[in-house]
Amino acid sequence: MPSTHVSAGRLRAAARHAARHLQAQSTAAVTSCISAPMDVGRIGVNVGSTSQAVADIHTQLWSEQASKLLFGLAATGIACSAVVHAAEERLNPEVLHDLANDLVQGQYADKERAVAMLSSMTMYIDHHDVLLESGVLPALMSAVSNPKVEPTVRVVALGCTADLFKSPDAQNYLSTHPDFLQVLVQCMRGEDRWDSGPEEGGLAKSHAARLLSELADYGKLHPLMVHTGAAAAIADRGEELARLSAKQDRHYSSLGAVPGNNLELQAVDEERFTAAALFGLAGTEEGLQALLQQEGQVLTGMMNWANSRDPILQRYGVGGVARAAVSSVRGLAAVTDAGGLKALVSAVSQDDPQAQCFAAAALGKVSSRGGQGCQALIQQGAPQALLSMLQQPSKGKAQAGAKVGAQSLGVRKGVYRCALRGLLGAVQDPQMKAALQKAQGTNAVQAFLSTIPPDADAELTSLAGQLLKHLAA
């Protein structure tokens, strides 16, 4: 039986609400998905080995040819993925067409039934092609856009729409229907009756943020997001959520750790998806400049997330600041003025391995360009921070940068690659090279080579060897 991606946002939120609020034939099928296993630490990944997945975090984080950070594991579609067994059934296009018609033209009970049944289908990515071919997306978007539709139906339809927007075909459809983005902006601001839905609009905001995070993952859609005001809405909401989060100091290692309170659950989901959307927008010059032009303190919000004890917020906060720092002279200046360089230096010892890698990549890129940015990093302790990532974990003793000690060998190897690549970038600048030498960089790399696991791959040895040559030159 094939395995399929399933959005945790849909499993934990829309499915529960569909089962609670909608009386329809598919309720049992939807409810059965709530207990599906999920791992919030694996973002957008469907693989058999968590260790191997996280080990890939180093992929293209820092590149000579790239002017921005790329990313491997942490795709901006933050929707946590679970691997479940889908029912062995083939969707009937004619039935789907009828459901789409009921959702648009039917009476209240017809809309209830249609959206509940679709809710049990859109969560499976394998079904998306036939759903899109059957005209389901326009029907869902119509229901979402109509404030006269019953709030619960409207919210569940928004969750289904967010599911389908993982597909490039759905994203292409949006380019010819840009007005739909205005609906999402209204939703995030609680306008046009969106505050009357489940959890006082919390579930709707969570779905809207999830959908926008999917769109922000595609740079070609950034101009549209900027033009329609969606980027500004994300920036405003992100700043607000980050400020509130910093005051509350919440710490949820996974969605399973969130108290049994739906309001709290949707608030956590919304903030994580919003952080992911900002991270995605920071991936292009147009998206980033739109964020920096907002009157609010978007970078300050990202830094709040970078210091969060929530590993998902940590990941996207560090990633957003890192992307801004390496984007351009203006981006680096904005990050420097906001105190972001200090945040990046601190981030190499964070809990989340990809946050560490984002930080290491940014430190290497900024250092390689020299100038005031490199000087500031030296003053902030970047040489020592990068070298600390190579330290082996020791029993009973916490070391700076050694939080990887509790992680698997695959994860540690990924973090080591990030550290070595960051150091190879940093050593290109004479000032940073001298600072690394003064910080006993040669001894640190030699010690790393002498203690790395016996089965370490050849790439680690090669990267460390290249670094030693640079330090000795």
XYZ file of C-alpha atoms in Angstrom, residues 3-351:
349
model
C 2.552 5.956 1.514
C 1.457 9.553 1.090
C 2.309 12.975 2.485
C -0.348 14.336 4.806
C -0.370 17.846 6.178
C -0.315 17.895 9.962
C -2.214 21.147 9.904
C -5.037 19.336 8.148
C -4.757 16.254 10.318
C -4.679 18.080 13.636
C -7.003 20.954 12.841
C -9.331 20.799 9.859
C -9.925 17.083 10.260
C -10.875 17.508 13.902
C -13.191 20.369 13.067
C -14.714 18.555 10.136
C -15.486 15.641 12.423
C -16.878 17.896 15.138
C -18.897 20.379 13.112
C -19.882 18.592 9.928
C -22.257 15.647 9.831
C -21.365 13.844 6.629
C -20.592 10.419 5.275
C -16.844 10.992 5.332
C -16.649 12.019 9.004
C -15.334 8.669 10.157
C -12.654 8.652 7.480
C -11.537 12.138 8.448
C -11.505 11.356 12.157
C -9.386 8.261 11.623
C -6.553 10.433 10.342
C -6.227 12.464 13.535
C -4.224 9.743 15.251
C -1.759 9.336 12.344
C 1.881 9.483 13.485
C 3.683 12.754 12.877
C 7.040 14.267 13.662
C 7.070 18.037 13.866
C 10.833 18.084 13.591
C 10.697 16.807 10.023
C 9.487 19.626 7.871
C 8.156 18.695 4.469
C 10.077 15.425 4.337
C 8.740 11.974 3.534
C 11.584 9.563 4.127
C 12.115 6.439 6.135
C 15.061 7.666 8.156
C 14.851 10.806 10.255
C 18.594 10.743 10.781
C 19.298 10.588 7.070
C 16.779 13.344 6.377
C 18.305 15.707 8.877
C 21.778 14.751 7.707
C 20.934 16.394 4.402
C 20.569 19.835 5.982
C 23.927 20.935 4.654
C 22.768 20.718 1.055
C 23.633 23.922 -0.808
C 23.460 26.093 2.280
C 26.465 28.049 1.124
C 27.568 28.362 -2.490
C 30.206 30.386 -4.308
C 27.710 31.043 -7.083
C 24.722 31.808 -4.883
C 23.920 35.301 -3.686
C 21.390 33.973 -1.206
C 20.999 31.054 1.134
C 19.418 27.964 -0.266
C 17.940 25.306 1.920
C 17.621 21.549 2.009
C 15.458 20.080 4.727
C 13.472 23.118 5.818
C 11.268 23.737 2.811
C 9.106 26.763 3.528
C 5.980 24.692 3.367
C 6.334 24.190 7.064
C 3.364 21.853 7.188
C 4.739 18.928 9.135
C 4.397 15.730 7.174
C 3.332 12.337 8.377
C 3.607 9.084 6.469
C 0.307 7.236 6.468
C -1.323 4.505 4.444
C -3.935 5.924 2.116
C -7.096 3.977 1.356
C -6.838 1.855 -1.762
C -9.461 3.722 -3.690
C -9.514 5.637 -6.936
C -11.334 8.932 -7.001
C -14.161 9.211 -9.497
C -13.858 12.451 -11.509
C -17.622 12.580 -12.046
C -18.284 12.405 -8.322
C -15.658 15.090 -7.705
C -17.305 17.304 -10.283
C -20.656 16.873 -8.511
C -19.078 17.734 -5.167
C -17.564 20.877 -6.673
C -20.981 21.911 -7.996
C -22.611 21.257 -4.607
C -19.991 23.388 -2.898
C -20.759 26.333 -5.194
C -24.473 25.976 -5.935
C -25.850 23.611 -3.305
C -27.872 24.309 -0.208
C -26.272 24.472 3.240
C -26.428 20.701 3.805
C -24.957 20.075 0.336
C -22.038 22.379 1.066
C -21.452 20.652 4.406
C -21.363 17.233 2.820
C -19.207 18.347 -0.095
C -16.524 20.095 1.963
C -16.371 17.255 4.500
C -15.824 14.683 1.762
C -13.259 16.845 -0.001
C -11.492 17.389 3.304
C -10.825 13.659 3.501
C -9.297 13.709 0.009
C -7.199 16.849 -0.298
C -4.958 15.783 2.581
C -3.455 13.133 0.291
C -0.983 14.549 -2.212
C -1.459 11.526 -4.455
C -5.041 12.674 -5.028
C -4.203 16.238 -6.003
C -3.901 15.728 -9.753
C -7.372 14.260 -10.189
C -8.865 16.796 -7.761
C -7.416 19.675 -9.752
C -8.466 18.169 -13.064
C -12.040 17.838 -11.778
C -12.445 21.537 -11.029
C -12.332 21.220 -7.252
C -9.924 24.123 -6.684
C -12.118 26.878 -8.200
C -15.060 25.578 -6.172
C -13.081 25.642 -2.940
C -11.749 29.122 -3.650
C -15.281 30.312 -4.393
C -16.518 29.018 -1.039
C -13.569 30.589 0.771
C -14.152 33.942 -0.921
C -17.868 34.123 -0.138
C -18.567 35.672 3.303
C -22.158 34.415 3.121
C -21.007 30.801 3.346
C -21.358 29.282 6.833
C -18.096 29.986 8.731
C -17.186 26.367 9.480
C -17.688 25.293 5.861
C -15.653 28.268 4.751
C -12.786 27.485 7.131
C -12.601 23.805 6.196
C -12.666 24.815 2.515
C -9.700 27.095 3.226
C -7.832 24.165 4.755
C -8.540 22.058 1.663
C -7.354 24.901 -0.543
C -4.120 25.162 1.430
C -3.579 21.444 0.849
C -3.968 21.771 -2.904
C -1.601 24.725 -3.112
C 1.295 22.362 -2.602
C 0.793 21.651 -6.310
C 2.485 23.846 -8.967
C -0.706 23.639 -11.039
C -2.633 25.289 -8.220
C -0.005 27.998 -7.896
C -0.201 28.660 -11.627
C -3.978 28.981 -11.313
C -3.508 31.645 -8.648
C -1.534 33.826 -11.056
C -4.739 34.320 -13.087
C -6.900 34.826 -9.975
C -4.852 37.251 -7.846
C -7.933 38.570 -6.028
C -7.902 35.415 -3.926
C -4.833 36.750 -2.125
C -6.964 39.625 -0.872
C -9.202 37.070 0.810
C -6.194 35.631 2.620
C -5.146 39.117 3.719
C -8.645 39.703 5.132
C -8.472 36.370 6.903
C -5.142 37.139 8.573
C -6.567 40.475 9.749
C -9.829 38.989 10.979
C -11.927 40.952 8.497
C -14.971 39.996 6.409
C -16.444 37.628 9.048
C -13.281 35.575 9.369
C -13.216 36.189 13.127
C -16.518 34.321 13.548
C -15.194 30.882 12.624
C -13.862 28.058 14.820
C -11.542 29.188 17.644
C -12.618 32.797 17.026
C -10.896 32.769 13.651
C -7.743 31.038 14.916
C -8.135 27.994 12.705
C -8.758 30.165 9.639
C -5.637 32.247 10.332
C -3.606 29.070 10.715
C -4.832 27.777 7.350
C -4.223 31.154 5.685
C -0.685 31.302 7.046
C -0.075 27.748 5.843
C -1.291 28.601 2.356
C 0.823 31.754 2.227
C 3.878 29.819 3.376
C 3.376 27.469 0.418
C 3.166 30.429 -1.967
C 6.197 32.142 -0.427
C 8.230 29.047 -1.218
C 8.058 29.982 -4.924
C 9.963 33.130 -5.835
C 8.004 33.616 -9.036
C 4.928 34.396 -6.928
C 6.648 37.036 -4.791
C 5.818 39.959 -7.130
C 2.153 38.996 -6.940
C 2.308 38.696 -3.149
C 3.919 42.119 -2.900
C 1.467 43.754 -5.318
C -1.640 42.401 -3.556
C -0.460 43.353 -0.087
C -0.052 39.745 1.036
C 3.636 40.270 1.826
C 2.803 43.313 3.964
C 0.080 41.388 5.792
C 2.500 38.553 6.567
C 5.096 41.029 7.801
C 2.608 42.794 10.065
C 1.204 39.579 11.480
C 4.648 38.066 11.902
C 5.876 41.058 13.855
C 2.831 40.913 16.117
C 3.109 37.168 16.748
C 6.856 37.330 17.388
C 6.382 40.116 19.914
C 3.685 38.189 21.775
C 5.707 34.987 21.633
C 8.749 36.683 23.150
C 6.635 37.813 26.106
C 5.030 34.406 26.653
C 8.219 32.345 26.185
C 6.324 29.269 25.070
C 8.290 26.087 24.465
C 6.720 23.275 22.478
C 9.128 20.741 21.047
C 6.302 19.225 18.978
C 2.610 19.702 18.328
C 2.006 16.791 20.682
C 3.417 18.923 23.497
C 0.818 21.669 23.019
C -1.854 21.629 25.763
C -5.227 20.218 24.806
C -6.535 23.650 23.935
C -7.518 24.281 20.338
C -6.970 28.013 20.645
C -3.394 27.402 21.750
C -2.848 24.780 19.065
C -3.984 27.086 16.275
C -1.882 29.938 17.688
C 1.234 27.758 17.606
C 0.463 26.568 14.087
C -0.218 30.078 12.814
C 3.008 31.472 14.226
C 5.103 28.657 12.758
C 3.506 28.987 9.330
C 3.886 32.770 9.420
C 7.572 32.412 10.284
C 7.932 30.022 7.358
C 6.219 32.490 5.022
C 8.581 35.292 6.051
C 11.532 32.972 5.555
C 10.272 32.189 2.061
C 9.784 35.848 1.144
C 13.313 36.614 2.319
C 14.570 34.257 -0.386
C 14.245 36.801 -3.214
C 15.387 40.402 -3.442
C 11.867 41.645 -4.205
C 10.328 39.719 -1.348
C 13.002 40.777 1.115
C 12.857 44.444 0.155
C 9.085 44.384 0.604
C 9.605 43.108 4.137
C 12.307 45.637 4.960
C 10.163 48.508 3.674
C 7.417 47.822 6.212
C 7.131 50.291 9.043
C 7.266 47.477 11.591
C 10.362 45.756 12.899
C 10.271 42.588 10.814
C 13.923 41.761 11.458
C 13.420 42.250 15.180
C 10.603 39.738 15.019
C 12.789 37.257 13.176
C 15.475 37.667 15.827
C 12.897 37.003 18.526
C 12.138 33.735 16.764
C 15.851 33.011 16.381
C 16.120 33.120 20.171
C 12.933 31.128 20.709
C 12.934 27.813 22.524
C 10.559 26.481 19.859
C 12.877 24.717 17.371
C 10.604 25.434 14.405
C 10.467 29.159 15.112
C 14.181 29.049 15.783
C 14.823 27.510 12.382
C 12.870 30.034 10.378
C 13.909 33.015 12.472
C 17.600 32.251 11.987
C 17.009 31.409 8.326
C 15.223 34.686 7.666
C 17.934 36.790 9.313
C 20.593 34.781 7.478
C 18.964 35.336 4.109
C 18.666 39.053 4.759
C 22.326 39.283 5.787
C 23.663 37.663 2.609
C 21.166 39.198 0.177
C 22.775 42.579 -0.513
C 24.680 45.480 1.000
C 21.374 47.007 2.087
C 20.221 43.729 3.606
C 23.445 43.329 5.565
C 23.200 46.924 6.780
C 19.645 46.337 7.995
C 20.660 43.162 9.807
C 23.672 44.889 11.364
C 21.611 47.864 12.545
C 19.059 45.517 14.111
C 21.718 43.542 15.964
C 21.232 40.529 13.736
C 24.907 39.624 13.400
C 25.057 38.875 17.100
C 21.961 36.707 16.708
C 23.614 34.746 13.888
C 26.763 34.169 15.942
C 24.659 32.918 18.855
C 22.580 30.714 16.544
C 25.424 28.291 15.798
C 24.817 26.812 19.246
C 21.034 26.637 18.990
C 18.978 23.483 19.508
